[in-house]
PDB file of N, CA and C in Angstrom:
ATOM      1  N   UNK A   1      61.271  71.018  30.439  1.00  0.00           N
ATOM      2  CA  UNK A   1      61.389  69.570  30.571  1.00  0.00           C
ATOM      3  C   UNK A   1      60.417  68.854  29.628  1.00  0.00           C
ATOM      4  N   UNK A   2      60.836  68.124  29.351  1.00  0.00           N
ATOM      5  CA  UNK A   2      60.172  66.868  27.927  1.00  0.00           C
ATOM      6  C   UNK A   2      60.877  65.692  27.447  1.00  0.00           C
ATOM      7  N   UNK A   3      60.362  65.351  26.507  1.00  0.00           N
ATOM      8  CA  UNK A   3      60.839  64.422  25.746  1.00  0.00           C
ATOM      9  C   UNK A   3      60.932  64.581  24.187  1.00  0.00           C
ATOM     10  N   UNK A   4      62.196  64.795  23.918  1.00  0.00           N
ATOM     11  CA  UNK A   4      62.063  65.495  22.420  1.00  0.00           C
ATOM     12  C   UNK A   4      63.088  64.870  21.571  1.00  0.00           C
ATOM     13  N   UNK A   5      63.043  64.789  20.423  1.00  0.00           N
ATOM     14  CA  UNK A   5      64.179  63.931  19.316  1.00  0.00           C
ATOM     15  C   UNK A   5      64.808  65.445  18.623  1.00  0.00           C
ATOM     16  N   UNK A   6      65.724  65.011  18.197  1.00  0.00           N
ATOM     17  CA  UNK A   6      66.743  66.183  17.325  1.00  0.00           C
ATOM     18  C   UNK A   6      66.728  65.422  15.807  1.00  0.00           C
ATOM     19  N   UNK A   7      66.646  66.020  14.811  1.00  0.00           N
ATOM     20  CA  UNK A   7      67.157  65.709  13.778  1.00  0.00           C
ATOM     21  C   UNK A   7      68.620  67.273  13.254  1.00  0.00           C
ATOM     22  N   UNK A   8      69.849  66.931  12.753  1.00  0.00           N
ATOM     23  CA  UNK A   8      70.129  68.276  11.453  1.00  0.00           C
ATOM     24  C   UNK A   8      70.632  67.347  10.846  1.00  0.00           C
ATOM     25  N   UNK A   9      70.572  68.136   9.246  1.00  0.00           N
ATOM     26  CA  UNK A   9      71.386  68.038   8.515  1.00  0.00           C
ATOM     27  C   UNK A   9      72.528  69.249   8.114  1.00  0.00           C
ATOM     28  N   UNK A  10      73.322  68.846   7.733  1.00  0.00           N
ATOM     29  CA  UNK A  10      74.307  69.712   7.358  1.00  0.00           C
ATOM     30  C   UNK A  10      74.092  70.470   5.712  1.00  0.00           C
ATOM     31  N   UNK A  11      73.289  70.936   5.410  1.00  0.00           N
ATOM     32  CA  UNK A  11      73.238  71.570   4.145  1.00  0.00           C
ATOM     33  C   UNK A  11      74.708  72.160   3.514  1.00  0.00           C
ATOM     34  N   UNK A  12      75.342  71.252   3.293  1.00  0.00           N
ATOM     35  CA  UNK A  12      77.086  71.822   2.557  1.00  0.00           C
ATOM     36  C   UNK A  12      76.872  72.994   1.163  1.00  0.00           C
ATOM     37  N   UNK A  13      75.858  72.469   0.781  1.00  0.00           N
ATOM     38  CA  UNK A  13      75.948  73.979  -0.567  1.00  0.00           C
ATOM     39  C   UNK A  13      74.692  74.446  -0.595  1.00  0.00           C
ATOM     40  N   UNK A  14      74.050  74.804   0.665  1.00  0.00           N
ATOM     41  CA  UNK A  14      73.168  75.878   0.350  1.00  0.00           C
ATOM     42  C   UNK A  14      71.714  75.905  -0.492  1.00  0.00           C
ATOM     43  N   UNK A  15      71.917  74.837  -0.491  1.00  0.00           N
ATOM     44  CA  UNK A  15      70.439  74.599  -1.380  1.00  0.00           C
ATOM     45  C   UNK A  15      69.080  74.484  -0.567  1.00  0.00           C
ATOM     46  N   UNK A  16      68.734  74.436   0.582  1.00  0.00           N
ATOM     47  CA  UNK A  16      68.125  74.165   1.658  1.00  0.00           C
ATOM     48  C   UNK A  16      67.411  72.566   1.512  1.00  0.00           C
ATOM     49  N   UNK A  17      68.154  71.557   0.804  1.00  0.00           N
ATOM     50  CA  UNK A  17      67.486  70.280   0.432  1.00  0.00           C
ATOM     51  C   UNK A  17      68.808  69.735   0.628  1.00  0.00           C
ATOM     52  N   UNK A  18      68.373  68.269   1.212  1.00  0.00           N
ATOM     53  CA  UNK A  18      68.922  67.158   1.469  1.00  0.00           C
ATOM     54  C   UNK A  18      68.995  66.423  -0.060  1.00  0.00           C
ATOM     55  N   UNK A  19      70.346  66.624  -0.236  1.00  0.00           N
ATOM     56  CA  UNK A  19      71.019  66.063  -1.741  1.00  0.00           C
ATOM     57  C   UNK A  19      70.890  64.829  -1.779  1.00  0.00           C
ATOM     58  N   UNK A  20      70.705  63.729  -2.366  1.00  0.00           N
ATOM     59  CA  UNK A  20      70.632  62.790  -2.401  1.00  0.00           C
ATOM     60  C   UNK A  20      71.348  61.390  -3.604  1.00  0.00           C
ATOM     61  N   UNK A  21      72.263  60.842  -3.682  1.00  0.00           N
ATOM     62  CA  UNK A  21      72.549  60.166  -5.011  1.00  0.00           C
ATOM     63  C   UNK A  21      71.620  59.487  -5.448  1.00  0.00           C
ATOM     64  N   UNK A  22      71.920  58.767  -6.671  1.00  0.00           N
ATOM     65  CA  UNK A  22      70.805  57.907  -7.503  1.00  0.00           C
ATOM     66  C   UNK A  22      69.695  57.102  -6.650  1.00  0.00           C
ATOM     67  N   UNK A  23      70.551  56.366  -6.059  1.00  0.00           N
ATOM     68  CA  UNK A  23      69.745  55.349  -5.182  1.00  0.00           C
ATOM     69  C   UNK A  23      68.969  56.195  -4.043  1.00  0.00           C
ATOM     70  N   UNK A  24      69.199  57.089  -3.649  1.00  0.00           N
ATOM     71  CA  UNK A  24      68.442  57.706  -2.794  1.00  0.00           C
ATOM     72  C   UNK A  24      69.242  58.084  -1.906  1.00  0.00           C
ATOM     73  N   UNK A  25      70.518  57.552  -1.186  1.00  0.00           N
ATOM     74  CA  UNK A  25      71.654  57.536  -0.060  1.00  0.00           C
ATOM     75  C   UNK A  25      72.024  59.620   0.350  1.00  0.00           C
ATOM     76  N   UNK A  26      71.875  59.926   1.233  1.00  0.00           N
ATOM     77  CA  UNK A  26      72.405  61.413   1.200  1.00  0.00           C
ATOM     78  C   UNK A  26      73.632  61.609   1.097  1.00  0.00           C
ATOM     79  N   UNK A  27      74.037  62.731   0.176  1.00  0.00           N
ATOM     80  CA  UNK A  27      75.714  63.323   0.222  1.00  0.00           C
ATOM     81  C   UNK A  27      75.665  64.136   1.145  1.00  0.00           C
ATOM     82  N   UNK A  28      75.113  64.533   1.808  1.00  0.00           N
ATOM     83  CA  UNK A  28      75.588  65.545   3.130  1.00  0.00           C
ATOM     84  C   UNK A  28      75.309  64.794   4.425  1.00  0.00           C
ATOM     85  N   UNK A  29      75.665  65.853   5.380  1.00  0.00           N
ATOM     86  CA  UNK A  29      75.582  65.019   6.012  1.00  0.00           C
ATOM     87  C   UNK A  29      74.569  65.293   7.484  1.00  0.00           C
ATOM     88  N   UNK A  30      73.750  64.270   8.033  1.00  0.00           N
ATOM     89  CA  UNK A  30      72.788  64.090   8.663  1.00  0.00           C
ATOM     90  C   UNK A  30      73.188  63.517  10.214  1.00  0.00           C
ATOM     91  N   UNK A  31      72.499  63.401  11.236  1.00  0.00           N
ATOM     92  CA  UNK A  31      72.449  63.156  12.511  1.00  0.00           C
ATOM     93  C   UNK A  31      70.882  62.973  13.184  1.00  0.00           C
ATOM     94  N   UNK A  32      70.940  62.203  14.195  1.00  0.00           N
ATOM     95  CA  UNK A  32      69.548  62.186  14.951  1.00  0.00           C
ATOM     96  C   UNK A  32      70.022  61.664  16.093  1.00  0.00           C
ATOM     97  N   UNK A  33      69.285  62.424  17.429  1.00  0.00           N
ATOM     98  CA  UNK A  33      69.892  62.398  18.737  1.00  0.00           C
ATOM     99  C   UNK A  33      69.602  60.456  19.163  1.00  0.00           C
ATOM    100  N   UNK A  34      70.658  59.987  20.097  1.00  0.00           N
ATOM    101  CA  UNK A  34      70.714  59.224  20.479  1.00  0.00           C
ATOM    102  C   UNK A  34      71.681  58.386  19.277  1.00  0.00           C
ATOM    103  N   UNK A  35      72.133  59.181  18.654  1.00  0.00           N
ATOM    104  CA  UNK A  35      73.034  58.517  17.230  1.00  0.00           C
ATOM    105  C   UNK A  35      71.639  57.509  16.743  1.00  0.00           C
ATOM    106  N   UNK A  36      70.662  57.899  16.396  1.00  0.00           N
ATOM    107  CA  UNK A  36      69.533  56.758  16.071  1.00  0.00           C
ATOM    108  C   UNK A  36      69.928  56.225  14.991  1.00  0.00           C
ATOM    109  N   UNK A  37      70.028  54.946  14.178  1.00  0.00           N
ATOM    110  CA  UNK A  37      70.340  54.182  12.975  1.00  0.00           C
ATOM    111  C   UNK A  37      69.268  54.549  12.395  1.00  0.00           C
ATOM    112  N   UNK A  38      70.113  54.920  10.630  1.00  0.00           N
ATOM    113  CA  UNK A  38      69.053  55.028   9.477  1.00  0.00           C
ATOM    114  C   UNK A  38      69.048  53.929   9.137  1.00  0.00           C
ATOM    115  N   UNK A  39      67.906  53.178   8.612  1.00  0.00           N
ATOM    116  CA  UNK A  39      67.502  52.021   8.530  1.00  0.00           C
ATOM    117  C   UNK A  39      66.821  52.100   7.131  1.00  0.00           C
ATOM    118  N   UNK A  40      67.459  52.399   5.706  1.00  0.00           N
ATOM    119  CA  UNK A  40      66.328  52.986   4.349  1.00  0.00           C
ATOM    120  C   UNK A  40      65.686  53.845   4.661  1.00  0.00           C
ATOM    121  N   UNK A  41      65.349  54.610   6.302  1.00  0.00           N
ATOM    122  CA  UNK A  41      64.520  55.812   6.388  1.00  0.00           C
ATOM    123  C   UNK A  41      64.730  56.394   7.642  1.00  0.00           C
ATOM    124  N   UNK A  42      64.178  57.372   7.796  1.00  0.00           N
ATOM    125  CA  UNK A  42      64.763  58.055   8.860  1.00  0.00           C
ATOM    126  C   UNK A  42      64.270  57.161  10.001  1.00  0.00           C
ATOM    127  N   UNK A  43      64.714  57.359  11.179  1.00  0.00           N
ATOM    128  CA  UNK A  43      64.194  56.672  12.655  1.00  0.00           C
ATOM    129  C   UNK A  43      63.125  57.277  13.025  1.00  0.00           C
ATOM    130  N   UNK A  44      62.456  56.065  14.092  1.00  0.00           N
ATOM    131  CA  UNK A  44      61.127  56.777  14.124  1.00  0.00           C
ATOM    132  C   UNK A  44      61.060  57.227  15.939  1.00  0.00           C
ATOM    133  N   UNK A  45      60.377  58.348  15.694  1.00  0.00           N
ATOM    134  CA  UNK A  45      60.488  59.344  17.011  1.00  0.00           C
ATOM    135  C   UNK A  45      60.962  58.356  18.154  1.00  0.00           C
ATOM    136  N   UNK A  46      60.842  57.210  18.886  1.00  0.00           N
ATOM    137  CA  UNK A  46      61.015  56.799  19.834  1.00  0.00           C
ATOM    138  C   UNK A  46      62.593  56.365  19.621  1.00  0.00           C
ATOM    139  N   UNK A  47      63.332  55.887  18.541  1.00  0.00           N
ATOM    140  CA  UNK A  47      64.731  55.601  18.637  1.00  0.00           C
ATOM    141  C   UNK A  47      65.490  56.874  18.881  1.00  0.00           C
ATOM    142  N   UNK A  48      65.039  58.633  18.627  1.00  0.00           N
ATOM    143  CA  UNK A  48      65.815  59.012  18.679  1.00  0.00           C
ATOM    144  C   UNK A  48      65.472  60.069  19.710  1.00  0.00           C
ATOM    145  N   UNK A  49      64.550  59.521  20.945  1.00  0.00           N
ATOM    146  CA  UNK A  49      63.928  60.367  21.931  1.00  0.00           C
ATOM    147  C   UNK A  49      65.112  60.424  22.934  1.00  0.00           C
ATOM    148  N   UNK A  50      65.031  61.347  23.667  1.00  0.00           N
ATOM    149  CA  UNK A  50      65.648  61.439  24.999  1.00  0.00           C
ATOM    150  C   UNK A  50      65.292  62.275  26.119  1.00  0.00           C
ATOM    151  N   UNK A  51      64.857  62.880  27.090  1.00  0.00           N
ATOM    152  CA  UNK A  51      64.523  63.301  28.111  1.00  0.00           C
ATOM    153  C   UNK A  51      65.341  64.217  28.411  1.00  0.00           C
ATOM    154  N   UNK A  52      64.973  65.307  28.259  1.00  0.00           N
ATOM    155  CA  UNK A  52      65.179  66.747  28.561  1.00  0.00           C
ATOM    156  C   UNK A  52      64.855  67.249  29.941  1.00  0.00           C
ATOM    157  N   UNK A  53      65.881  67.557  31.001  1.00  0.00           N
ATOM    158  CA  UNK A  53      65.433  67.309  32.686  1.00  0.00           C
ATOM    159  C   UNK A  53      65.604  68.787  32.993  1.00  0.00           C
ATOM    160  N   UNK A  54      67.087  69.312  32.342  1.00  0.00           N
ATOM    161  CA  UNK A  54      66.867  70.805  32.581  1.00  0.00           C
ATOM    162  C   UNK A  54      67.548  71.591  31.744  1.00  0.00           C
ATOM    163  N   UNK A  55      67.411  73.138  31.872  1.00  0.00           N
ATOM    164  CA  UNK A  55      68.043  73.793  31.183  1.00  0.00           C
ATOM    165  C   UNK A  55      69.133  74.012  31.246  1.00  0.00           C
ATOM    166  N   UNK A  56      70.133  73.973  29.710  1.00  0.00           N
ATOM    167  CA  UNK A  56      71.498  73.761  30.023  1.00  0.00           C
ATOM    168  C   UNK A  56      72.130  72.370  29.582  1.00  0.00           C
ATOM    169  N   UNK A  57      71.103  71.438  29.402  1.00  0.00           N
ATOM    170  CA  UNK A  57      71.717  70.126  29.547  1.00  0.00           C
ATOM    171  C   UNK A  57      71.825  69.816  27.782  1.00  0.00           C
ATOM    172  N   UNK A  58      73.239  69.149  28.016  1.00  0.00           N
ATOM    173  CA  UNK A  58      74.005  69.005  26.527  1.00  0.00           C
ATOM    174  C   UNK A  58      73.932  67.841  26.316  1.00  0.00           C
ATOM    175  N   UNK A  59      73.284  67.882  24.834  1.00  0.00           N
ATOM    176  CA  UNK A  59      73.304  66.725  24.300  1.00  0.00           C
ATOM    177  C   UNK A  59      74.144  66.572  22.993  1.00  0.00           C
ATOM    178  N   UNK A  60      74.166  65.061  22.840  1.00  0.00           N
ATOM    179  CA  UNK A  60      75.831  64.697  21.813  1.00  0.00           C
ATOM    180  C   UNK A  60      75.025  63.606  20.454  1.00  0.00           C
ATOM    181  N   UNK A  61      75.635  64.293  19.207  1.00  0.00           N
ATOM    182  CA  UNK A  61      75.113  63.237  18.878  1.00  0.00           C
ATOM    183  C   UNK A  61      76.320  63.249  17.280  1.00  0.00           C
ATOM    184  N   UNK A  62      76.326  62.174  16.202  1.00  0.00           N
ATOM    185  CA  UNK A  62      77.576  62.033  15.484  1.00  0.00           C
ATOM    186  C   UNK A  62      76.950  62.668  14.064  1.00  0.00           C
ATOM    187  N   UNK A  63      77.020  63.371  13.147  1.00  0.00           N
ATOM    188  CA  UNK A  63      76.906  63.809  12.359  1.00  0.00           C
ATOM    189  C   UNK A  63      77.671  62.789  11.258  1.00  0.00           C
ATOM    190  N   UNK A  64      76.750  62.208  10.236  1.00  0.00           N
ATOM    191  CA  UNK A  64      77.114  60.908   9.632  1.00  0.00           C
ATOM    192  C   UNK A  64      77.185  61.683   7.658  1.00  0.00           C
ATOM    193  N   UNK A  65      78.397  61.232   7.091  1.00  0.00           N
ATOM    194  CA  UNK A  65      79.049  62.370   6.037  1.00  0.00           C
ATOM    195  C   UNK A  65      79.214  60.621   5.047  1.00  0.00           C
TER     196      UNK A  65
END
């Protein structure tokens, strides 16, 4: 039991780095629990916290491409 945030990204080719275009925007694709909004940077631990009560318990979140 806790309180813990998720980040993945989806590494599509293997490079173990978050690809990025000119401007900075990622081509793959990323997620953070609570669907937290990227805002120019990642969210900060409290938008994408949630409470972990027991084992087993599934959490959902949208993988953004």
């Amino acid at each position: 039991p806790g309180v813990y945030a998720i980040a993945v990204h989806h590494d599509e080719n293997s490079d173990k780095m978050m690809n990025k275009n000119f401007v900075g925007w990622p081509q793959e694709g990323y997620g953070f629990s609570n669907d937290a909004r990227v805002i120019f940077s990642v969210p900060v631990f409290e938008a994408a916290a949630f409470n972990l009560n027991s084992a087993g318990q599934t959490i959902h979140l949208q993988v953004v491409y």
